[in-house]
Coordinates of C-alpha atoms in Angstrom, one line a residue:
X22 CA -43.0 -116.4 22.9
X23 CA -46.2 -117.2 21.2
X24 CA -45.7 -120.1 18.5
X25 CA -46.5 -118.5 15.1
X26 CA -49.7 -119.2 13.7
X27 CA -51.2 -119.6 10.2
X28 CA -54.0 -117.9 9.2
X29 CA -56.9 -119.7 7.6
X30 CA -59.7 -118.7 5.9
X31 CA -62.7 -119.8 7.8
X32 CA -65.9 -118.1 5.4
X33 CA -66.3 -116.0 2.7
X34 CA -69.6 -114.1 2.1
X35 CA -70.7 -111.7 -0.1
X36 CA -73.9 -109.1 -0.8
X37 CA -75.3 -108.0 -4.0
X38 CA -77.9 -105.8 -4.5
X39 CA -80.9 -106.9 -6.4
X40 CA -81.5 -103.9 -8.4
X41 CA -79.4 -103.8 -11.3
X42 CA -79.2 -101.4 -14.1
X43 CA -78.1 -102.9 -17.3
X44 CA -75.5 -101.2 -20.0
X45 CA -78.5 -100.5 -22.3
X46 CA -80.0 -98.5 -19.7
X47 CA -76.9 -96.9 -19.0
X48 CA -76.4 -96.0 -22.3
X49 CA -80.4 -94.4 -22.8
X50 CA -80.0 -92.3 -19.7
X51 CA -76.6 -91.1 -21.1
X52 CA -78.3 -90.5 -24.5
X53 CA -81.3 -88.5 -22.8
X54 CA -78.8 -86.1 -20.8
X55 CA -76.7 -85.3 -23.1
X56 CA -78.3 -85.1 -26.6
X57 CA -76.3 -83.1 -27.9
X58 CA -73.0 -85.5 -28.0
X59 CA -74.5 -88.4 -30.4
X60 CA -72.9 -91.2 -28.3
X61 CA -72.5 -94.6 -29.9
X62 CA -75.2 -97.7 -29.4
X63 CA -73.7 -100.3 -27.4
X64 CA -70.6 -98.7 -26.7
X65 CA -70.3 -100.0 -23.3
X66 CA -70.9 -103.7 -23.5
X67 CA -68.7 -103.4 -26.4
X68 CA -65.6 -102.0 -24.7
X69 CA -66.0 -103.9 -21.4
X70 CA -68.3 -106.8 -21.7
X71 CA -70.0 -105.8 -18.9
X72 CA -73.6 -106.2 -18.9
X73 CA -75.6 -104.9 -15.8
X74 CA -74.4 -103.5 -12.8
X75 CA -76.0 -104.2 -9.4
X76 CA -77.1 -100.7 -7.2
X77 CA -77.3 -100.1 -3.7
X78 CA -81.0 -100.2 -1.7
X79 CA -82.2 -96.8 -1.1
X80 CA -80.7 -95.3 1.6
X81 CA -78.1 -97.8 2.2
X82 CA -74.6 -96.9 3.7
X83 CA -71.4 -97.9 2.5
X84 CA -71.3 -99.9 5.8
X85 CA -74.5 -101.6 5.3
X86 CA -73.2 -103.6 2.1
X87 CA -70.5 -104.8 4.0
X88 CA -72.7 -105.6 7.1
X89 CA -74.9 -108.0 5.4
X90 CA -72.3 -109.9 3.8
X91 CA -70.7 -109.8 7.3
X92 CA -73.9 -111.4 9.0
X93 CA -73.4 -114.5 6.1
X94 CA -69.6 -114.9 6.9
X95 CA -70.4 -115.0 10.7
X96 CA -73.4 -117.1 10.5
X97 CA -71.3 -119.4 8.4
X98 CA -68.2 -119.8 10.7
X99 CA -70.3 -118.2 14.6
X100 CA -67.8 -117.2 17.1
X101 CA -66.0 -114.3 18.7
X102 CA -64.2 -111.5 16.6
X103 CA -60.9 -109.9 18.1
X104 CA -60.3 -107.7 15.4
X105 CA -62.6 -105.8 12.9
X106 CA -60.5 -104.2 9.7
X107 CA -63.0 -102.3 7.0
X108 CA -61.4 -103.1 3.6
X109 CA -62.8 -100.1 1.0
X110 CA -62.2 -97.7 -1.9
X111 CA -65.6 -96.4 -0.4
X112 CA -66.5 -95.2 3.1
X113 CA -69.0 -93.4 4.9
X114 CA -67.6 -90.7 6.1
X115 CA -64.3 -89.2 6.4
X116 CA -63.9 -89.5 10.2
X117 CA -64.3 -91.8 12.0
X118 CA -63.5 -94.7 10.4
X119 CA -66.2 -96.8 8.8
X120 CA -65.0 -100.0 10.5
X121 CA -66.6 -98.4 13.8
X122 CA -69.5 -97.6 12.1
X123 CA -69.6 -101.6 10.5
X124 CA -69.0 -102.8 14.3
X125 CA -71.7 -100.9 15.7
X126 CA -74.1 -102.2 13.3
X127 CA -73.1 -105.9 14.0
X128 CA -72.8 -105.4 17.5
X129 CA -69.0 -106.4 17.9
X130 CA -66.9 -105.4 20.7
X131 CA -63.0 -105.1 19.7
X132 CA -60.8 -103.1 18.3
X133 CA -61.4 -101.8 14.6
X134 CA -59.0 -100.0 11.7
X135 CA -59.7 -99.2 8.1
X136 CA -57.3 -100.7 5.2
X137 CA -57.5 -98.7 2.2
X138 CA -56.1 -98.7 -1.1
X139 CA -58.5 -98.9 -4.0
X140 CA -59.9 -102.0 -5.6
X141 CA -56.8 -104.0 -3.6
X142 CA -58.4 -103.0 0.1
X143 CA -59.6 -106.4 0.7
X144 CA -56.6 -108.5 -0.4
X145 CA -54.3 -105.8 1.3
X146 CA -56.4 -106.2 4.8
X147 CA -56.4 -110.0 4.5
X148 CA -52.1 -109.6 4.4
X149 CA -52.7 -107.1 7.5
X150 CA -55.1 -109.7 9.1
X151 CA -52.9 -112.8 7.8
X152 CA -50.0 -110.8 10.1
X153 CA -51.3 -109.9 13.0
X154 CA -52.7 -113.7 13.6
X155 CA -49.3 -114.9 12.8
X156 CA -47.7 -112.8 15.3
X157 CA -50.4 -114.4 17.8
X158 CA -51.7 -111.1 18.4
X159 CA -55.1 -112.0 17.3
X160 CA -57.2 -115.1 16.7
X161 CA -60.4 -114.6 14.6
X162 CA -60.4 -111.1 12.8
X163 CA -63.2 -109.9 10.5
X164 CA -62.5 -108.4 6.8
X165 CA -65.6 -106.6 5.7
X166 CA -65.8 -104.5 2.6
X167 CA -68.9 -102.6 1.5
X168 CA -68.3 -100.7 -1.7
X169 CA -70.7 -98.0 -3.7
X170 CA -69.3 -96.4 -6.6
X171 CA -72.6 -95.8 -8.3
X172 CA -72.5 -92.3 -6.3
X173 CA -69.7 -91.4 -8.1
X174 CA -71.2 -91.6 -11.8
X175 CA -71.3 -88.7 -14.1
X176 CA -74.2 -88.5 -15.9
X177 CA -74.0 -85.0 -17.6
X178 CA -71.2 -84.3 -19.9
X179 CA -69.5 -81.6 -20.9
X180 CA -67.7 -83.4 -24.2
X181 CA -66.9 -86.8 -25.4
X182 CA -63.9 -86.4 -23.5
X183 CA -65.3 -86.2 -20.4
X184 CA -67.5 -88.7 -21.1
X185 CA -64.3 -91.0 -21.9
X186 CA -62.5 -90.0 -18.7
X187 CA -66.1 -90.8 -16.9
X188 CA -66.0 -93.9 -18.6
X189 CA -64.9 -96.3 -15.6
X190 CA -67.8 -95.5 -13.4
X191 CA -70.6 -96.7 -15.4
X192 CA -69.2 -100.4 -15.0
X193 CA -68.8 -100.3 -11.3
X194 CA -71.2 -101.8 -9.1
X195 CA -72.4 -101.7 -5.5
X196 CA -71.9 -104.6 -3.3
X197 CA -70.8 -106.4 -0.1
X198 CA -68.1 -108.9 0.8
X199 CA -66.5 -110.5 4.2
X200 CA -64.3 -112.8 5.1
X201 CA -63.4 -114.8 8.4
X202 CA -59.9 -115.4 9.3
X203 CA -58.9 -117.5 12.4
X204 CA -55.8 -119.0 13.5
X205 CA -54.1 -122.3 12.9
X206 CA -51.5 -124.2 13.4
X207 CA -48.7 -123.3 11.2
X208 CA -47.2 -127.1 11.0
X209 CA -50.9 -127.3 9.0
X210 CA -50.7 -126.2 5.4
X211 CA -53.7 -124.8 5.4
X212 CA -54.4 -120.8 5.2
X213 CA -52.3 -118.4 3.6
X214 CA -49.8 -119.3 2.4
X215 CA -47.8 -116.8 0.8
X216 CA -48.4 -113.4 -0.6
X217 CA -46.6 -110.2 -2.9
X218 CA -47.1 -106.6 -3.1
X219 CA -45.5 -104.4 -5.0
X220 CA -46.7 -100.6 -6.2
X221 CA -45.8 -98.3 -9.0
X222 CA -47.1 -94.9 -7.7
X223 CA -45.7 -92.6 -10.3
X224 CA -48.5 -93.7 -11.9
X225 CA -51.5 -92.7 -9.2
X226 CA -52.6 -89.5 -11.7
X227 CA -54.1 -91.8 -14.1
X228 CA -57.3 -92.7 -12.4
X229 CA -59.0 -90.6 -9.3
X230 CA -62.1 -89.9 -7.5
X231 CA -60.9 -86.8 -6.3
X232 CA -63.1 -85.8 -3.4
X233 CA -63.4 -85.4 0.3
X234 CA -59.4 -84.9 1.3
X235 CA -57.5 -81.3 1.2
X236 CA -57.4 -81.5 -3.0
X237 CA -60.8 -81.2 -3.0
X238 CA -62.1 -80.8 0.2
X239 CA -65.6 -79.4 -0.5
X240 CA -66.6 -81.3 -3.6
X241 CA -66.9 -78.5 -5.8
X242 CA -68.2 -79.4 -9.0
X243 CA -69.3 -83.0 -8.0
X244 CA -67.8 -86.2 -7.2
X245 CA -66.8 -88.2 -10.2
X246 CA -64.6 -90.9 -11.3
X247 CA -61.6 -89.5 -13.6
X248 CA -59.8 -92.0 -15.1
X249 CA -57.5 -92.2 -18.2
X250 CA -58.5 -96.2 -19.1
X251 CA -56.3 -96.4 -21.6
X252 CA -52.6 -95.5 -19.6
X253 CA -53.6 -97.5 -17.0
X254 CA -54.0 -100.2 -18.7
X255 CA -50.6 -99.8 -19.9
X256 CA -49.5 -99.4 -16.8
X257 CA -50.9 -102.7 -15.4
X258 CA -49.2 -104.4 -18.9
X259 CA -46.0 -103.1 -18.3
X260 CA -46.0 -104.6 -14.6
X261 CA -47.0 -108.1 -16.3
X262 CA -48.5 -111.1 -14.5
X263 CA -44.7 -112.5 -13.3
X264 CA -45.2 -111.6 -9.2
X265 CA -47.7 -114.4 -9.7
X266 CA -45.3 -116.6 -10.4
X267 CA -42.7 -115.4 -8.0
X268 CA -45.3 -115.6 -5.1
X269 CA -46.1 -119.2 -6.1
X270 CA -42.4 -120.1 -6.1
X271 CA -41.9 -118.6 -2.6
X272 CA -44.3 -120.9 -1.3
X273 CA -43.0 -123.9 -3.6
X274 CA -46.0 -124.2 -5.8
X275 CA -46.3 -123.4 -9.7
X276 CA -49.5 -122.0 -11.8
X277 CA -50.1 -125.3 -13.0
X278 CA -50.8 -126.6 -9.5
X279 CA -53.8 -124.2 -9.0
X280 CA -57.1 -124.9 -8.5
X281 CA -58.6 -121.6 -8.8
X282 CA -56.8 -118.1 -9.4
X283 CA -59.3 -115.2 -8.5
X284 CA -58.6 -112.1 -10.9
X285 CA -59.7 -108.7 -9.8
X286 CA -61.7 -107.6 -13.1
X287 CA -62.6 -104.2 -14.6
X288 CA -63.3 -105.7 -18.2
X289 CA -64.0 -109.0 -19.8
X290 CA -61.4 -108.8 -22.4
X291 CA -58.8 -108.1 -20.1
X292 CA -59.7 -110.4 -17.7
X293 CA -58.7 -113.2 -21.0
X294 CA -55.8 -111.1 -21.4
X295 CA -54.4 -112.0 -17.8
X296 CA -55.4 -115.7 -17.9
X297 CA -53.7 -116.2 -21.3
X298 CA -50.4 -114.5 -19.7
X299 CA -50.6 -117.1 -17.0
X300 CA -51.4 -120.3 -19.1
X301 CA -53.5 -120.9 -17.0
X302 CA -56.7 -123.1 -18.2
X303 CA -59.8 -120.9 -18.5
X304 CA -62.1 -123.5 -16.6
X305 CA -59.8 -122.9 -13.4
X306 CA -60.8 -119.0 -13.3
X307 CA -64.1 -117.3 -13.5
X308 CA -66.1 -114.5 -15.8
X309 CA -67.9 -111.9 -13.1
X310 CA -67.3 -108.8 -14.7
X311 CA -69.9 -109.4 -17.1
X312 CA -72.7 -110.2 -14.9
X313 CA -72.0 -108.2 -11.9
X314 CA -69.6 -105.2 -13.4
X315 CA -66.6 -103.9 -11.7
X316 CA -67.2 -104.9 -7.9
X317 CA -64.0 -103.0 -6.8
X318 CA -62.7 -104.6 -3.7
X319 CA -65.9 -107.2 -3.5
X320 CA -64.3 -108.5 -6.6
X321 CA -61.6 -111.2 -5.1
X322 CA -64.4 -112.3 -2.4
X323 CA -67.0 -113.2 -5.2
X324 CA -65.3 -115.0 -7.6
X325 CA -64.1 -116.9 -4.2
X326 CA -67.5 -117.7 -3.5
X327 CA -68.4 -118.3 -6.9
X328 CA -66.7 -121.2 -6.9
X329 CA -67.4 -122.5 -4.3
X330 CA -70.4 -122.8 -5.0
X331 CA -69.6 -124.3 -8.5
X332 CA -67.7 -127.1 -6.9
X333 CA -64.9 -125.5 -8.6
X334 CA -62.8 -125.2 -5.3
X335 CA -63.3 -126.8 -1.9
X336 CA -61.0 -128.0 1.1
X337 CA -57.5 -128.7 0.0
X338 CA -57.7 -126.6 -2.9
X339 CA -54.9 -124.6 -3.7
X340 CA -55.9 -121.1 -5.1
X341 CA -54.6 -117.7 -5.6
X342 CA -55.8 -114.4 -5.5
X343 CA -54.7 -111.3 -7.9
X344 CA -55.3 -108.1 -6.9
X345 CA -55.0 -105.0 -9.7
X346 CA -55.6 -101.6 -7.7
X347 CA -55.6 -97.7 -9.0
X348 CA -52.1 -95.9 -8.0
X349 CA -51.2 -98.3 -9.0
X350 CA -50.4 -101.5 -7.0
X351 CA -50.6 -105.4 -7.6
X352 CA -50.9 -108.0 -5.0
X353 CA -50.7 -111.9 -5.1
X354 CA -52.0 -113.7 -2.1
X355 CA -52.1 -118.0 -2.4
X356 CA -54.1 -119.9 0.1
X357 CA -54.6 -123.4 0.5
X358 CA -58.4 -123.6 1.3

């Protein structure tokens, strides 16, 4: 039998577009469309904190965000890929799979799958990778995520209502991520080093893009976000922050030994709201939302990188990754860097 490897994350990478469109001129285009509805100044930045949101290049592809973020990761750690998993709550097309599309475009040989499952794609193909390397089935696999939303925004209302059930999409923002996993050995406490998963899909009405499968195969009458803000995020509070802790104690670490905890975020306030839960120290997590809006899946890979870069993590460092999808799931993933 194969001796059971660890998985450890070799590079992280990620893409953002440099066009960005900012709440203010969110809220004017929203204001010229729809006259008629007298919607509030500042409204946006007020509810969410976000402040700009970054948009694809023209003609870009779902798969060419994740592509150039790709070409980072593997220019940071070169070498062979055996397995290629696209990690998305966007896609190219319904069939095939994007992740062929992504290899083609990099020029990779291997086998390929899409993971999918809202804003938690990424940290959900990361447990799929983390697997399959442990198993010994696989050596260095590829996570690429490439995620545009900004398709999906409404921008002429029927009603205030619709406008609030619209609301999610003008925070989201396009963008890129990838990240290299290869094995190690397992006596070696580096990689991942636990994770937990848990869904509550009685919930999955709240917040849809409901397009492209049998519901609504055709798209008839557009392709928009629909979400019901508030219940999810009652739904999110009612599942509280405790798998953290129960994912850190399966690996025998606490909150308090963390370096870095990476927090998927669709609004600043509630981004505060989940580090005050976890006592955890503010200066050990970081603010993106604001700056770069809802990334979706890219979310966990930037803030990764993010601190990096701010000499806020680096090899040793013990971190941990929360993942807060539509559906609705939650996912806790710690690494030791």
């Amino acid at each position: 039998m194969t001796a059971r490897m660890r998985a450890r994350v070799a590079a992280v990478a990620t893409y953002l577009p440099e066009e960005r469109r900012s709440a203010a001129e969110t809220e004017e285009r929203l204001r010229q469309e729809n006259p008629e509805l007298a919607l509030p100044a500042g409204l946006v930045r007020r509810l969410t904190g976000v402040e700009a949101v970054h948009l694809r290049p023209e003609g870009w592809q779902t798969s060419d965000l994740a592509v150039a973020a790709a070409r980072t990761a593997l220019a940071e750690s070169p070498g062979p890929v055996d397995l290629l998993l696209f990690a998305s709550a966007s896609q190219d097309l319904i069939e095939p799979a994007t992740s062929h599309i992504v290899s083609a475009k990099l020029g990779l040989d291997c086998p390929v799958m899409d993971v999918k499952n809202a804003c938690n794609s990424v940290i959900n193909a990361l447990e799929v990778a983390e697997a399959l390397i442990a198993g010994g089935r696989y050596r260095r696999v590829l996570v690429a995520s490439g995620e545009q939303p900004s398709h999906a925004v409404r921008w002429r209302l029927r009603d205030k209502e619709q406008f609030l059930r619209s609301f999610a999409g003008y925070t989201m923002s396009d963008g890129g991520a990838a990240v290299v996993l290869e094995a190690a050995p397992a006596e070696v406490e580096q990689g991942i080093l636990g994770s937990r998963f848990v869904a509550h899909s009685e919930h999955w009405p709240v917040g849809t893009l409901p397009t492209g499968g049998s519901v609504n195969p055709h798209a008839e009458g557009g392709s928009y976000f629909d979400m019901d803000g508030a219940a999810l995020q009652r739904a999110f509070a009612e599942l509280g922050v405790g798998l953290v802790e129960e994912a850190l104690a399966e690996v025998g670490h606490t909150v308090d030994e963390l370096d870095f905890v990476a927090v998927h975020q669709v609004a600043a306030a509630y981004h505060d709201t989940i580090v005050a839960a976890l006592g955890l120290d503010p200066r050990r997590s970081l603010l993106t939302v604001a700056e770069h809006g809802n990334l979706a899946s890219v979310t966990l890979p930037l803030q990764l990188e993010r601190a990096r870069e701010q000499g806020l993590v680096g090899p040793g460092s013990l971190v941990a990754l929360v993942g807060l999808a539509g559906g609705i799931s939650l996912g806790v993933m710690v690494v030791r860097l």
